[in-house]
Every structure is written in C-alpha cells, then in structure tokens.
Amino acid sequence: MRIMTLQAQSGSCKIALGESIDNLKGYCEGAGNVVVITDSNVRRLHGERLKGFDIIEISPGEGSKTLETAGEVFGRLLELEIDRSSFIVGVGGGIVCDITGFAASTYMRGVPFGFVPTTLLAQVDASVGGKNGVNFKGYKNIIGTIRQPRFCLCDFDLLRTLPKEEMRNGFAEAVKAAAIGDAPLLSYLEGNWKKASGLQRTAIAKVVHDSLQVKMKAVSADESERGERMKLNFGHTVGHAIEKATGMPHGEAISIGMVAAAGLSGKKAGLEAKEAQRLESLLKEIGLPTALGAKKDEVLEAIRKDKKRFGAKIRMVLLERIGSAVMADVGLEEMEAVVDDMC
Ligand code: GLY
C-alpha cells in the first residue's frame, strides 16, 4: 500500500493506493454516521463489502448526473439525519464520485466526504482533484463545486469485475496524463499496458500512481483551474463535443480528441509527426477509437457552441513534445479542418 497526499488550497486529500475496501471504516474514524452513496451495479457487485453502512443508491449512467438526482440524495441525507459530524463516502465510478462530491459539498454547506473509485477512469482521474458537478441543459459539469475529498481509497482488486471497455476508458486518461506531463509513463504504457490491463500488481500500481502524480501536480499548483490545471483538458475540447453529439463514453471520446489535438499540435506547437503517430498507435493498440465515424456536423455544432462561450477562438491544450503541454488559441476554421480530417 502506498499513500500519496494531495495538498490543495481548499484542503488535502489522502490517496491510498492498493488499499482494500474492507478497511474503509478506518478512513472515516471520528465521524458520527457514515453513509455510502453508490449505484445499483456497484452495489450488486460489491454490496457485501459495504455491510454495516447506510446506503443511498442512485441509477448508473451519465443520466444520473443531474440536479434531480442530487435533490433525491439530499432527501435521503435528511431522512438519515446526516449532519456536519457525519461522513459521506462515494463508492463507484466517475458519476457516483461527481454526485457524492457535489451533494456532500453543498448539503449543510459541506459535510466531509471520501471516495472509493471502482473504475480505472475514476482511479486515475475522476476521483482526484476536488471538482465535482452535474450536467445542466445539455452542458457537461456546468454546475459544481471545488472541494477536496478527505481520502481516495484505490483498491485495485475492485477492477477485476470491470468490463474490458471500461478498462480502455481508464487507459485513455492515463495516456493523456503521460502525453501532457510524463514522457517516461508513455514509454511504460507502450510496453506494459497489457500487464496493467490484466491487473498485474506492479503494472497497475505504477500506471495509477504515475497518472495521479501528473494530476496532483497540476491541481496543487492551480486548484481553481486558471492556468496549469487547464492542461489536464488535453483532448477534451473535441472529446467533450464528441461525447455530447454521439453519447460515446468519455475515454473513447477523448481518445479521438487527443488525436485531433496532436494533429493541431504538429501545426501550431511543434510536436513532431512521429510523436503524434506514437500517441495514435498506442491508443489504437489499447483498442480506443482514433477517428470519428459519424455525426461530424453534430460534433462541429457542439464545438461552435464552445466557441460562443469562449469568444472568437477556442483555447486548447496542445503538445510541444510528449510530456510537455502548452495552451494555445485555435481558430474555429482550423478546428473544423481537423475534425474534417478525422472523418
Ligand atoms: N473530480 C475530478 C477533478 O477534480 O478533476
């Protein structure tokens, strides 16, 4: 087991890598009531391990990331007489973490909370960083909070029940972390992603640890996302537009988004073509999509909406080389040409 500590402006988060969910109680010590928020899939698979906790169950899927679900959670927290001396734990993937972090940060103006991420995507990215929110009127994560969980307990054994496509989604965020901030991690992934995917202990522990280190560095420097932290959005401008237009899972959508951003990086930030090719080859090998099959017009429309929000140009994350990202303003026409190339 390995402990990492994220120190951010709003608080600190203890990240326990390779810990067992069976030790969860110890992480909530001193709290009055402890309530677990989870979804029906996770409860079916791991409910036995949560015996003794009050449970609030939400429906799985992005459709639950709404103010309505948060409202239902608030109702249950009231029924269970949860107050500021209590503790709320989200056990699940990114959606459970988002609803838990958002509800815990707003109910009674803030109740302490922690996460047990059960997907690779949540372990390498979504559970860490303190941003938690819901979607509203078609906009992703437009309503939310920034408040650090007290802990993230990463139990790699929970990933055993994860479908292969869910593992692939997690690897997309690990590749992103490597691309923007850790060139040796990209080489490691090229040689070892299969071992990590098979949950070989050293390999999965290294991939989660190194990916989180990139994230923690950005979050501790810039929790409120005014500068350095924005680099974590590499692949997300086009990726979010694809997600919105097609309903494609997050990891798959940002995989395509990263290939698009790498293409632009060659033109505008100096990324060598062979490095962009390396990134694309790795994503392909992992089984992630690297081109947009359909719905080009809908994706372009979603990007244009982004443009309206941020002015004449879109601020994007580009790579000058693997392991080093920069922010750049990209014209809408340049973006459209890249999306066109990808179809
Ligand atoms: N909860 C994800 C983040 O803060 O980036």
PDB file of N, CA and C in Angstrom, residues 212-295:
ATOM      1  N   LEU A 212      -1.700   9.756 -11.542  1.00  0.00           N
ATOM      2  CA  LEU A 212      -2.173  10.663 -10.485  1.00  0.00           C
ATOM      3  C   LEU A 212      -1.134  11.719 -10.147  1.00  0.00           C
ATOM      4  N   GLN A 213       0.137  11.350 -10.269  1.00  0.00           N
ATOM      5  CA  GLN A 213       1.163  12.344  -9.947  1.00  0.00           C
ATOM      6  C   GLN A 213       1.079  13.555 -10.889  1.00  0.00           C
ATOM      7  N   VAL A 214       0.805  13.280 -12.159  1.00  0.00           N
ATOM      8  CA  VAL A 214       0.655  14.383 -13.117  1.00  0.00           C
ATOM      9  C   VAL A 214      -0.535  15.246 -12.707  1.00  0.00           C
ATOM     10  N   LYS A 215      -1.636  14.576 -12.351  1.00  0.00           N
ATOM     11  CA  LYS A 215      -2.843  15.318 -11.978  1.00  0.00           C
ATOM     12  C   LYS A 215      -2.617  16.117 -10.693  1.00  0.00           C
ATOM     13  N   MET A 216      -2.001  15.473  -9.707  1.00  0.00           N
ATOM     14  CA  MET A 216      -1.806  16.137  -8.406  1.00  0.00           C
ATOM     15  C   MET A 216      -0.931  17.379  -8.541  1.00  0.00           C
ATOM     16  N   LYS A 217       0.082  17.282  -9.395  1.00  0.00           N
ATOM     17  CA  LYS A 217       0.981  18.425  -9.584  1.00  0.00           C
ATOM     18  C   LYS A 217       0.185  19.621 -10.134  1.00  0.00           C
ATOM     19  N   ALA A 218      -0.663  19.347 -11.103  1.00  0.00           N
ATOM     20  CA  ALA A 218      -1.453  20.436 -11.719  1.00  0.00           C
ATOM     21  C   ALA A 218      -2.474  20.990 -10.725  1.00  0.00           C
ATOM     22  N   VAL A 219      -3.125  20.101  -9.969  1.00  0.00           N
ATOM     23  CA  VAL A 219      -4.183  20.552  -9.048  1.00  0.00           C
ATOM     24  C   VAL A 219      -3.574  21.321  -7.873  1.00  0.00           C
ATOM     25  N   SER A 220      -2.443  20.855  -7.363  1.00  0.00           N
ATOM     26  CA  SER A 220      -1.902  21.576  -6.206  1.00  0.00           C
ATOM     27  C   SER A 220      -1.351  22.943  -6.627  1.00  0.00           C
ATOM     28  N   ALA A 221      -0.926  23.074  -7.883  1.00  0.00           N
ATOM     29  CA  ALA A 221      -0.445  24.384  -8.351  1.00  0.00           C
ATOM     30  C   ALA A 221      -1.604  25.328  -8.666  1.00  0.00           C
ATOM     31  N   ASP A 222      -2.742  24.772  -9.048  1.00  0.00           N
ATOM     32  CA  ASP A 222      -3.810  25.618  -9.613  1.00  0.00           C
ATOM     33  C   ASP A 222      -5.160  24.933  -9.436  1.00  0.00           C
ATOM     34  N   GLU A 223      -5.611  24.841  -8.184  1.00  0.00           N
ATOM     35  CA  GLU A 223      -6.848  24.096  -7.892  1.00  0.00           C
ATOM     36  C   GLU A 223      -8.046  24.651  -8.660  1.00  0.00           C
ATOM     37  N   SER A 224      -8.115  25.982  -8.780  1.00  0.00           N
ATOM     38  CA  SER A 224      -9.318  26.573  -9.371  1.00  0.00           C
ATOM     39  C   SER A 224      -9.275  26.669 -10.904  1.00  0.00           C
ATOM     40  N   GLU A 225      -8.286  26.042 -11.503  1.00  0.00           N
ATOM     41  CA  GLU A 225      -8.195  25.899 -12.965  1.00  0.00           C
ATOM     42  C   GLU A 225      -8.158  27.233 -13.709  1.00  0.00           C
ATOM     43  N   ARG A 226      -7.160  28.032 -13.368  1.00  0.00           N
ATOM     44  CA  ARG A 226      -6.970  29.302 -14.098  1.00  0.00           C
ATOM     45  C   ARG A 226      -5.774  29.201 -15.049  1.00  0.00           C
ATOM     46  N   GLY A 227      -4.910  28.218 -14.854  1.00  0.00           N
ATOM     47  CA  GLY A 227      -3.710  28.116 -15.694  1.00  0.00           C
ATOM     48  C   GLY A 227      -3.273  26.666 -15.862  1.00  0.00           C
ATOM     49  N   GLU A 228      -2.304  26.258 -15.020  1.00  0.00           N
ATOM     50  CA  GLU A 228      -1.666  24.947 -15.154  1.00  0.00           C
ATOM     51  C   GLU A 228      -2.676  23.783 -15.244  1.00  0.00           C
ATOM     52  N   ARG A 229      -3.718  23.852 -14.421  1.00  0.00           N
ATOM     53  CA  ARG A 229      -4.678  22.733 -14.372  1.00  0.00           C
ATOM     54  C   ARG A 229      -5.416  22.550 -15.697  1.00  0.00           C
ATOM     55  N   MET A 230      -5.513  23.655 -16.472  1.00  0.00           N
ATOM     56  CA  MET A 230      -6.222  23.553 -17.760  1.00  0.00           C
ATOM     57  C   MET A 230      -5.570  22.517 -18.677  1.00  0.00           C
ATOM     58  N   LYS A 231      -4.263  22.278 -18.456  1.00  0.00           N
ATOM     59  CA  LYS A 231      -3.559  21.329 -19.326  1.00  0.00           C
ATOM     60  C   LYS A 231      -4.119  19.911 -19.205  1.00  0.00           C
ATOM     61  N   LEU A 232      -4.812  19.645 -18.079  1.00  0.00           N
ATOM     62  CA  LEU A 232      -5.431  18.324 -17.915  1.00  0.00           C
ATOM     63  C   LEU A 232      -6.571  18.123 -18.910  1.00  0.00           C
ATOM     64  N   ASN A 233      -6.951  19.203 -19.598  1.00  0.00           N
ATOM     65  CA  ASN A 233      -8.050  19.090 -20.566  1.00  0.00           C
ATOM     66  C   ASN A 233      -7.558  18.708 -21.960  1.00  0.00           C
ATOM     67  N   PHE A 234      -6.316  18.253 -22.074  1.00  0.00           N
ATOM     68  CA  PHE A 234      -5.813  17.815 -23.381  1.00  0.00           C
ATOM     69  C   PHE A 234      -6.762  16.755 -23.974  1.00  0.00           C
ATOM     70  N   GLY A 235      -7.214  16.995 -25.175  1.00  0.00           N
ATOM     71  CA  GLY A 235      -8.130  16.063 -25.850  1.00  0.00           C
ATOM     72  C   GLY A 235      -9.591  16.270 -25.491  1.00  0.00           C
ATOM     73  N   HIS A 236      -9.853  17.174 -24.544  1.00  0.00           N
ATOM     74  CA  HIS A 236     -11.217  17.290 -24.028  1.00  0.00           C
ATOM     75  C   HIS A 236     -12.090  18.279 -24.809  1.00  0.00           C
ATOM     76  N   THR A 237     -11.497  19.229 -25.555  1.00  0.00           N
ATOM     77  CA  THR A 237     -12.344  20.176 -26.307  1.00  0.00           C
ATOM     78  C   THR A 237     -13.120  19.406 -27.370  1.00  0.00           C
ATOM     79  N   VAL A 238     -12.386  18.691 -28.227  1.00  0.00           N
ATOM     80  CA  VAL A 238     -13.052  17.875 -29.240  1.00  0.00           C
ATOM     81  C   VAL A 238     -13.749  16.688 -28.561  1.00  0.00           C
ATOM     82  N   GLY A 239     -13.109  16.136 -27.525  1.00  0.00           N
ATOM     83  CA  GLY A 239     -13.676  14.970 -26.823  1.00  0.00           C
ATOM     84  C   GLY A 239     -15.050  15.256 -26.241  1.00  0.00           C
ATOM     85  N   HIS A 240     -15.200  16.378 -25.551  1.00  0.00           N
ATOM     86  CA  HIS A 240     -16.497  16.710 -24.956  1.00  0.00           C
ATOM     87  C   HIS A 240     -17.546  16.937 -26.037  1.00  0.00           C
ATOM     88  N   ALA A 241     -17.124  17.552 -27.156  1.00  0.00           N
ATOM     89  CA  ALA A 241     -18.077  17.780 -28.258  1.00  0.00           C
ATOM     90  C   ALA A 241     -18.542  16.427 -28.811  1.00  0.00           C
ATOM     91  N   ILE A 242     -17.628  15.474 -28.918  1.00  0.00           N
ATOM     92  CA  ILE A 242     -17.995  14.139 -29.422  1.00  0.00           C
ATOM     93  C   ILE A 242     -18.936  13.444 -28.431  1.00  0.00           C
ATOM     94  N   GLU A 243     -18.601  13.543 -27.148  1.00  0.00           N
ATOM     95  CA  GLU A 243     -19.448  12.933 -26.122  1.00  0.00           C
ATOM     96  C   GLU A 243     -20.871  13.474 -26.207  1.00  0.00           C
ATOM     97  N   LYS A 244     -20.948  14.790 -26.344  1.00  0.00           N
ATOM     98  CA  LYS A 244     -22.252  15.448 -26.366  1.00  0.00           C
ATOM     99  C   LYS A 244     -23.036  15.062 -27.623  1.00  0.00           C
ATOM    100  N   ALA A 245     -22.324  15.022 -28.762  1.00  0.00           N
ATOM    101  CA  ALA A 245     -23.012  14.773 -30.031  1.00  0.00           C
ATOM    102  C   ALA A 245     -23.351  13.298 -30.240  1.00  0.00           C
ATOM    103  N   THR A 246     -22.529  12.402 -29.697  1.00  0.00           N
ATOM    104  CA  THR A 246     -22.708  10.981 -30.030  1.00  0.00           C
ATOM    105  C   THR A 246     -23.069  10.114 -28.829  1.00  0.00           C
ATOM    106  N   GLY A 247     -22.855  10.622 -27.622  1.00  0.00           N
ATOM    107  CA  GLY A 247     -23.109   9.791 -26.432  1.00  0.00           C
ATOM    108  C   GLY A 247     -21.997   8.767 -26.208  1.00  0.00           C
ATOM    109  N   MET A 248     -20.891   8.926 -26.941  1.00  0.00           N
ATOM    110  CA  MET A 248     -19.761   7.989 -26.799  1.00  0.00           C
ATOM    111  C   MET A 248     -19.185   8.070 -25.381  1.00  0.00           C
ATOM    112  N   PRO A 249     -18.707   6.965 -24.797  1.00  0.00           N
ATOM    113  CA  PRO A 249     -18.105   7.040 -23.455  1.00  0.00           C
ATOM    114  C   PRO A 249     -16.920   8.012 -23.410  1.00  0.00           C
ATOM    115  N   HIS A 250     -16.703   8.611 -22.238  1.00  0.00           N
ATOM    116  CA  HIS A 250     -15.708   9.674 -22.075  1.00  0.00           C
ATOM    117  C   HIS A 250     -14.317   9.288 -22.609  1.00  0.00           C
ATOM    118  N   GLY A 251     -13.823   8.127 -22.207  1.00  0.00           N
ATOM    119  CA  GLY A 251     -12.461   7.735 -22.589  1.00  0.00           C
ATOM    120  C   GLY A 251     -12.326   7.606 -24.100  1.00  0.00           C
ATOM    121  N   GLU A 252     -13.336   7.003 -24.731  1.00  0.00           N
ATOM    122  CA  GLU A 252     -13.291   6.843 -26.193  1.00  0.00           C
ATOM    123  C   GLU A 252     -13.310   8.202 -26.868  1.00  0.00           C
ATOM    124  N   ALA A 253     -14.169   9.092 -26.362  1.00  0.00           N
ATOM    125  CA  ALA A 253     -14.296  10.419 -26.980  1.00  0.00           C
ATOM    126  C   ALA A 253     -12.998  11.217 -26.827  1.00  0.00           C
ATOM    127  N   ILE A 254     -12.356  11.134 -25.655  1.00  0.00           N
ATOM    128  CA  ILE A 254     -11.117  11.926 -25.515  1.00  0.00           C
ATOM    129  C   ILE A 254      -9.953  11.278 -26.264  1.00  0.00           C
ATOM    130  N   SER A 255     -10.073   9.989 -26.540  1.00  0.00           N
ATOM    131  CA  SER A 255      -9.050   9.343 -27.371  1.00  0.00           C
ATOM    132  C   SER A 255      -9.050  10.003 -28.754  1.00  0.00           C
ATOM    133  N   ILE A 256     -10.232  10.162 -29.325  1.00  0.00           N
ATOM    134  CA  ILE A 256     -10.330  10.836 -30.631  1.00  0.00           C
ATOM    135  C   ILE A 256      -9.894  12.299 -30.474  1.00  0.00           C
ATOM    136  N   GLY A 257     -10.317  12.911 -29.368  1.00  0.00           N
ATOM    137  CA  GLY A 257      -9.954  14.308 -29.108  1.00  0.00           C
ATOM    138  C   GLY A 257      -8.447  14.497 -29.009  1.00  0.00           C
ATOM    139  N   MET A 258      -7.754  13.516 -28.421  1.00  0.00           N
ATOM    140  CA  MET A 258      -6.289  13.629 -28.294  1.00  0.00           C
ATOM    141  C   MET A 258      -5.612  13.524 -29.662  1.00  0.00           C
ATOM    142  N   VAL A 259      -6.148  12.645 -30.526  1.00  0.00           N
ATOM    143  CA  VAL A 259      -5.558  12.517 -31.867  1.00  0.00           C
ATOM    144  C   VAL A 259      -5.749  13.835 -32.622  1.00  0.00           C
ATOM    145  N   ALA A 260      -6.933  14.444 -32.465  1.00  0.00           N
ATOM    146  CA  ALA A 260      -7.191  15.737 -33.118  1.00  0.00           C
ATOM    147  C   ALA A 260      -6.230  16.798 -32.582  1.00  0.00           C
ATOM    148  N   ALA A 261      -6.095  16.844 -31.252  1.00  0.00           N
ATOM    149  CA  ALA A 261      -5.232  17.863 -30.637  1.00  0.00           C
ATOM    150  C   ALA A 261      -3.766  17.614 -30.991  1.00  0.00           C
ATOM    151  N   ALA A 262      -3.388  16.346 -31.140  1.00  0.00           N
ATOM    152  CA  ALA A 262      -1.998  16.040 -31.524  1.00  0.00           C
ATOM    153  C   ALA A 262      -1.746  16.510 -32.957  1.00  0.00           C
ATOM    154  N   GLY A 263      -2.758  16.343 -33.832  1.00  0.00           N
ATOM    155  CA  GLY A 263      -2.646  16.820 -35.218  1.00  0.00           C
ATOM    156  C   GLY A 263      -2.422  18.327 -35.236  1.00  0.00           C
ATOM    157  N   LEU A 264      -3.221  19.041 -34.457  1.00  0.00           N
ATOM    158  CA  LEU A 264      -3.062  20.504 -34.386  1.00  0.00           C
ATOM    159  C   LEU A 264      -1.727  20.884 -33.756  1.00  0.00           C
ATOM    160  N   SER A 265      -1.277  20.057 -32.814  1.00  0.00           N
ATOM    161  CA  SER A 265      -0.009  20.343 -32.132  1.00  0.00           C
ATOM    162  C   SER A 265       1.149  20.352 -33.116  1.00  0.00           C
ATOM    163  N   GLY A 266       1.073  19.474 -34.133  1.00  0.00           N
ATOM    164  CA  GLY A 266       2.111  19.434 -35.169  1.00  0.00           C
ATOM    165  C   GLY A 266       2.170  20.769 -35.892  1.00  0.00           C
ATOM    166  N   LYS A 267       0.980  21.327 -36.157  1.00  0.00           N
ATOM    167  CA  LYS A 267       0.935  22.586 -36.936  1.00  0.00           C
ATOM    168  C   LYS A 267       1.268  23.797 -36.079  1.00  0.00           C
ATOM    169  N   LYS A 268       0.882  23.763 -34.812  1.00  0.00           N
ATOM    170  CA  LYS A 268       0.927  25.009 -34.031  1.00  0.00           C
ATOM    171  C   LYS A 268       1.848  25.008 -32.809  1.00  0.00           C
ATOM    172  N   ALA A 269       2.322  23.819 -32.419  1.00  0.00           N
ATOM    173  CA  ALA A 269       3.118  23.811 -31.180  1.00  0.00           C
ATOM    174  C   ALA A 269       4.430  23.049 -31.311  1.00  0.00           C
ATOM    175  N   GLY A 270       4.693  22.517 -32.495  1.00  0.00           N
ATOM    176  CA  GLY A 270       5.997  21.912 -32.737  1.00  0.00           C
ATOM    177  C   GLY A 270       6.078  20.416 -32.453  1.00  0.00           C
ATOM    178  N   LEU A 271       4.953  19.761 -32.181  1.00  0.00           N
ATOM    179  CA  LEU A 271       5.023  18.308 -31.927  1.00  0.00           C
ATOM    180  C   LEU A 271       5.453  17.593 -33.204  1.00  0.00           C
ATOM    181  N   GLU A 272       6.474  16.743 -33.083  1.00  0.00           N
ATOM    182  CA  GLU A 272       6.960  16.011 -34.262  1.00  0.00           C
ATOM    183  C   GLU A 272       5.914  14.994 -34.711  1.00  0.00           C
ATOM    184  N   ALA A 273       5.810  14.824 -36.027  1.00  0.00           N
ATOM    185  CA  ALA A 273       4.798  13.909 -36.588  1.00  0.00           C
ATOM    186  C   ALA A 273       4.947  12.503 -36.011  1.00  0.00           C
ATOM    187  N   LYS A 274       6.206  12.069 -35.819  1.00  0.00           N
ATOM    188  CA  LYS A 274       6.402  10.685 -35.325  1.00  0.00           C
ATOM    189  C   LYS A 274       5.891  10.543 -33.884  1.00  0.00           C
ATOM    190  N   GLU A 275       5.910  11.647 -33.117  1.00  0.00           N
ATOM    191  CA  GLU A 275       5.409  11.592 -31.732  1.00  0.00           C
ATOM    192  C   GLU A 275       3.882  11.546 -31.722  1.00  0.00           C
ATOM    193  N   ALA A 276       3.264  12.320 -32.638  1.00  0.00           N
ATOM    194  CA  ALA A 276       1.801  12.273 -32.763  1.00  0.00           C
ATOM    195  C   ALA A 276       1.392  10.857 -33.177  1.00  0.00           C
ATOM    196  N   GLN A 277       2.201  10.259 -34.053  1.00  0.00           N
ATOM    197  CA  GLN A 277       1.919   8.900 -34.524  1.00  0.00           C
ATOM    198  C   GLN A 277       2.032   7.878 -33.377  1.00  0.00           C
ATOM    199  N   ARG A 278       3.023   8.093 -32.529  1.00  0.00           N
ATOM    200  CA  ARG A 278       3.213   7.197 -31.362  1.00  0.00           C
ATOM    201  C   ARG A 278       1.963   7.191 -30.491  1.00  0.00           C
ATOM    202  N   LEU A 279       1.454   8.402 -30.244  1.00  0.00           N
ATOM    203  CA  LEU A 279       0.272   8.552 -29.402  1.00  0.00           C
ATOM    204  C   LEU A 279      -0.923   7.810 -30.028  1.00  0.00           C
ATOM    205  N   GLU A 280      -1.088   8.052 -31.324  1.00  0.00           N
ATOM    206  CA  GLU A 280      -2.225   7.424 -32.017  1.00  0.00           C
ATOM    207  C   GLU A 280      -2.085   5.898 -32.020  1.00  0.00           C
ATOM    208  N   SER A 281      -0.860   5.411 -32.258  1.00  0.00           N
ATOM    209  CA  SER A 281      -0.646   3.949 -32.311  1.00  0.00           C
ATOM    210  C   SER A 281      -0.961   3.314 -30.965  1.00  0.00           C
ATOM    211  N   LEU A 282      -0.536   3.981 -29.876  1.00  0.00           N
ATOM    212  CA  LEU A 282      -0.791   3.419 -28.546  1.00  0.00           C
ATOM    213  C   LEU A 282      -2.303   3.356 -28.274  1.00  0.00           C
ATOM    214  N   LEU A 283      -3.002   4.433 -28.590  1.00  0.00           N
ATOM    215  CA  LEU A 283      -4.455   4.455 -28.360  1.00  0.00           C
ATOM    216  C   LEU A 283      -5.130   3.337 -29.156  1.00  0.00           C
ATOM    217  N   LYS A 284      -4.691   3.168 -30.418  1.00  0.00           N
ATOM    218  CA  LYS A 284      -5.256   2.106 -31.280  1.00  0.00           C
ATOM    219  C   LYS A 284      -4.992   0.743 -30.687  1.00  0.00           C
ATOM    220  N   GLU A 285      -3.751   0.535 -30.228  1.00  0.00           N
ATOM    221  CA  GLU A 285      -3.370  -0.770 -29.685  1.00  0.00           C
ATOM    222  C   GLU A 285      -4.225  -1.109 -28.461  1.00  0.00           C
ATOM    223  N   ILE A 286      -4.494  -0.099 -27.647  1.00  0.00           N
ATOM    224  CA  ILE A 286      -5.320  -0.308 -26.453  1.00  0.00           C
ATOM    225  C   ILE A 286      -6.757  -0.658 -26.844  1.00  0.00           C
ATOM    226  N   GLY A 287      -7.122  -0.306 -28.089  1.00  0.00           N
ATOM    227  CA  GLY A 287      -8.478  -0.617 -28.559  1.00  0.00           C
ATOM    228  C   GLY A 287      -9.393   0.593 -28.517  1.00  0.00           C
ATOM    229  N   LEU A 288      -8.792   1.777 -28.387  1.00  0.00           N
ATOM    230  CA  LEU A 288      -9.595   3.005 -28.338  1.00  0.00           C
ATOM    231  C   LEU A 288      -9.776   3.559 -29.755  1.00  0.00           C
ATOM    232  N   PRO A 289     -10.897   4.232 -30.020  1.00  0.00           N
ATOM    233  CA  PRO A 289     -11.084   4.797 -31.365  1.00  0.00           C
ATOM    234  C   PRO A 289     -10.179   6.010 -31.576  1.00  0.00           C
ATOM    235  N   THR A 290      -9.752   6.222 -32.816  1.00  0.00           N
ATOM    236  CA  THR A 290      -8.869   7.363 -33.100  1.00  0.00           C
ATOM    237  C   THR A 290      -9.429   8.216 -34.246  1.00  0.00           C
ATOM    238  N   ALA A 291     -10.607   7.869 -34.723  1.00  0.00           N
ATOM    239  CA  ALA A 291     -11.238   8.665 -35.783  1.00  0.00           C
ATOM    240  C   ALA A 291     -12.736   8.699 -35.541  1.00  0.00           C
ATOM    241  N   LEU A 292     -13.340   9.717 -36.112  1.00  0.00           N
ATOM    242  CA  LEU A 292     -14.770   9.919 -35.910  1.00  0.00           C
ATOM    243  C   LEU A 292     -15.516   9.241 -37.057  1.00  0.00           C
ATOM    244  N   GLY A 293     -16.365   8.271 -36.741  1.00  0.00           N
ATOM    245  CA  GLY A 293     -17.061   7.533 -37.791  1.00  0.00           C
ATOM    246  C   GLY A 293     -18.241   8.306 -38.363  1.00  0.00           C
ATOM    247  N   ALA A 294     -18.981   9.006 -37.522  1.00  0.00           N
ATOM    248  CA  ALA A 294     -20.226   9.651 -37.982  1.00  0.00           C
ATOM    249  C   ALA A 294     -20.489  10.902 -37.161  1.00  0.00           C
ATOM    250  N   LYS A 295     -21.588  11.561 -37.499  1.00  0.00           N
ATOM    251  CA  LYS A 295     -22.060  12.730 -36.745  1.00  0.00           C
ATOM    252  C   LYS A 295     -21.079  13.905 -36.741  1.00  0.00           C
TER     253      LYS A 295
END
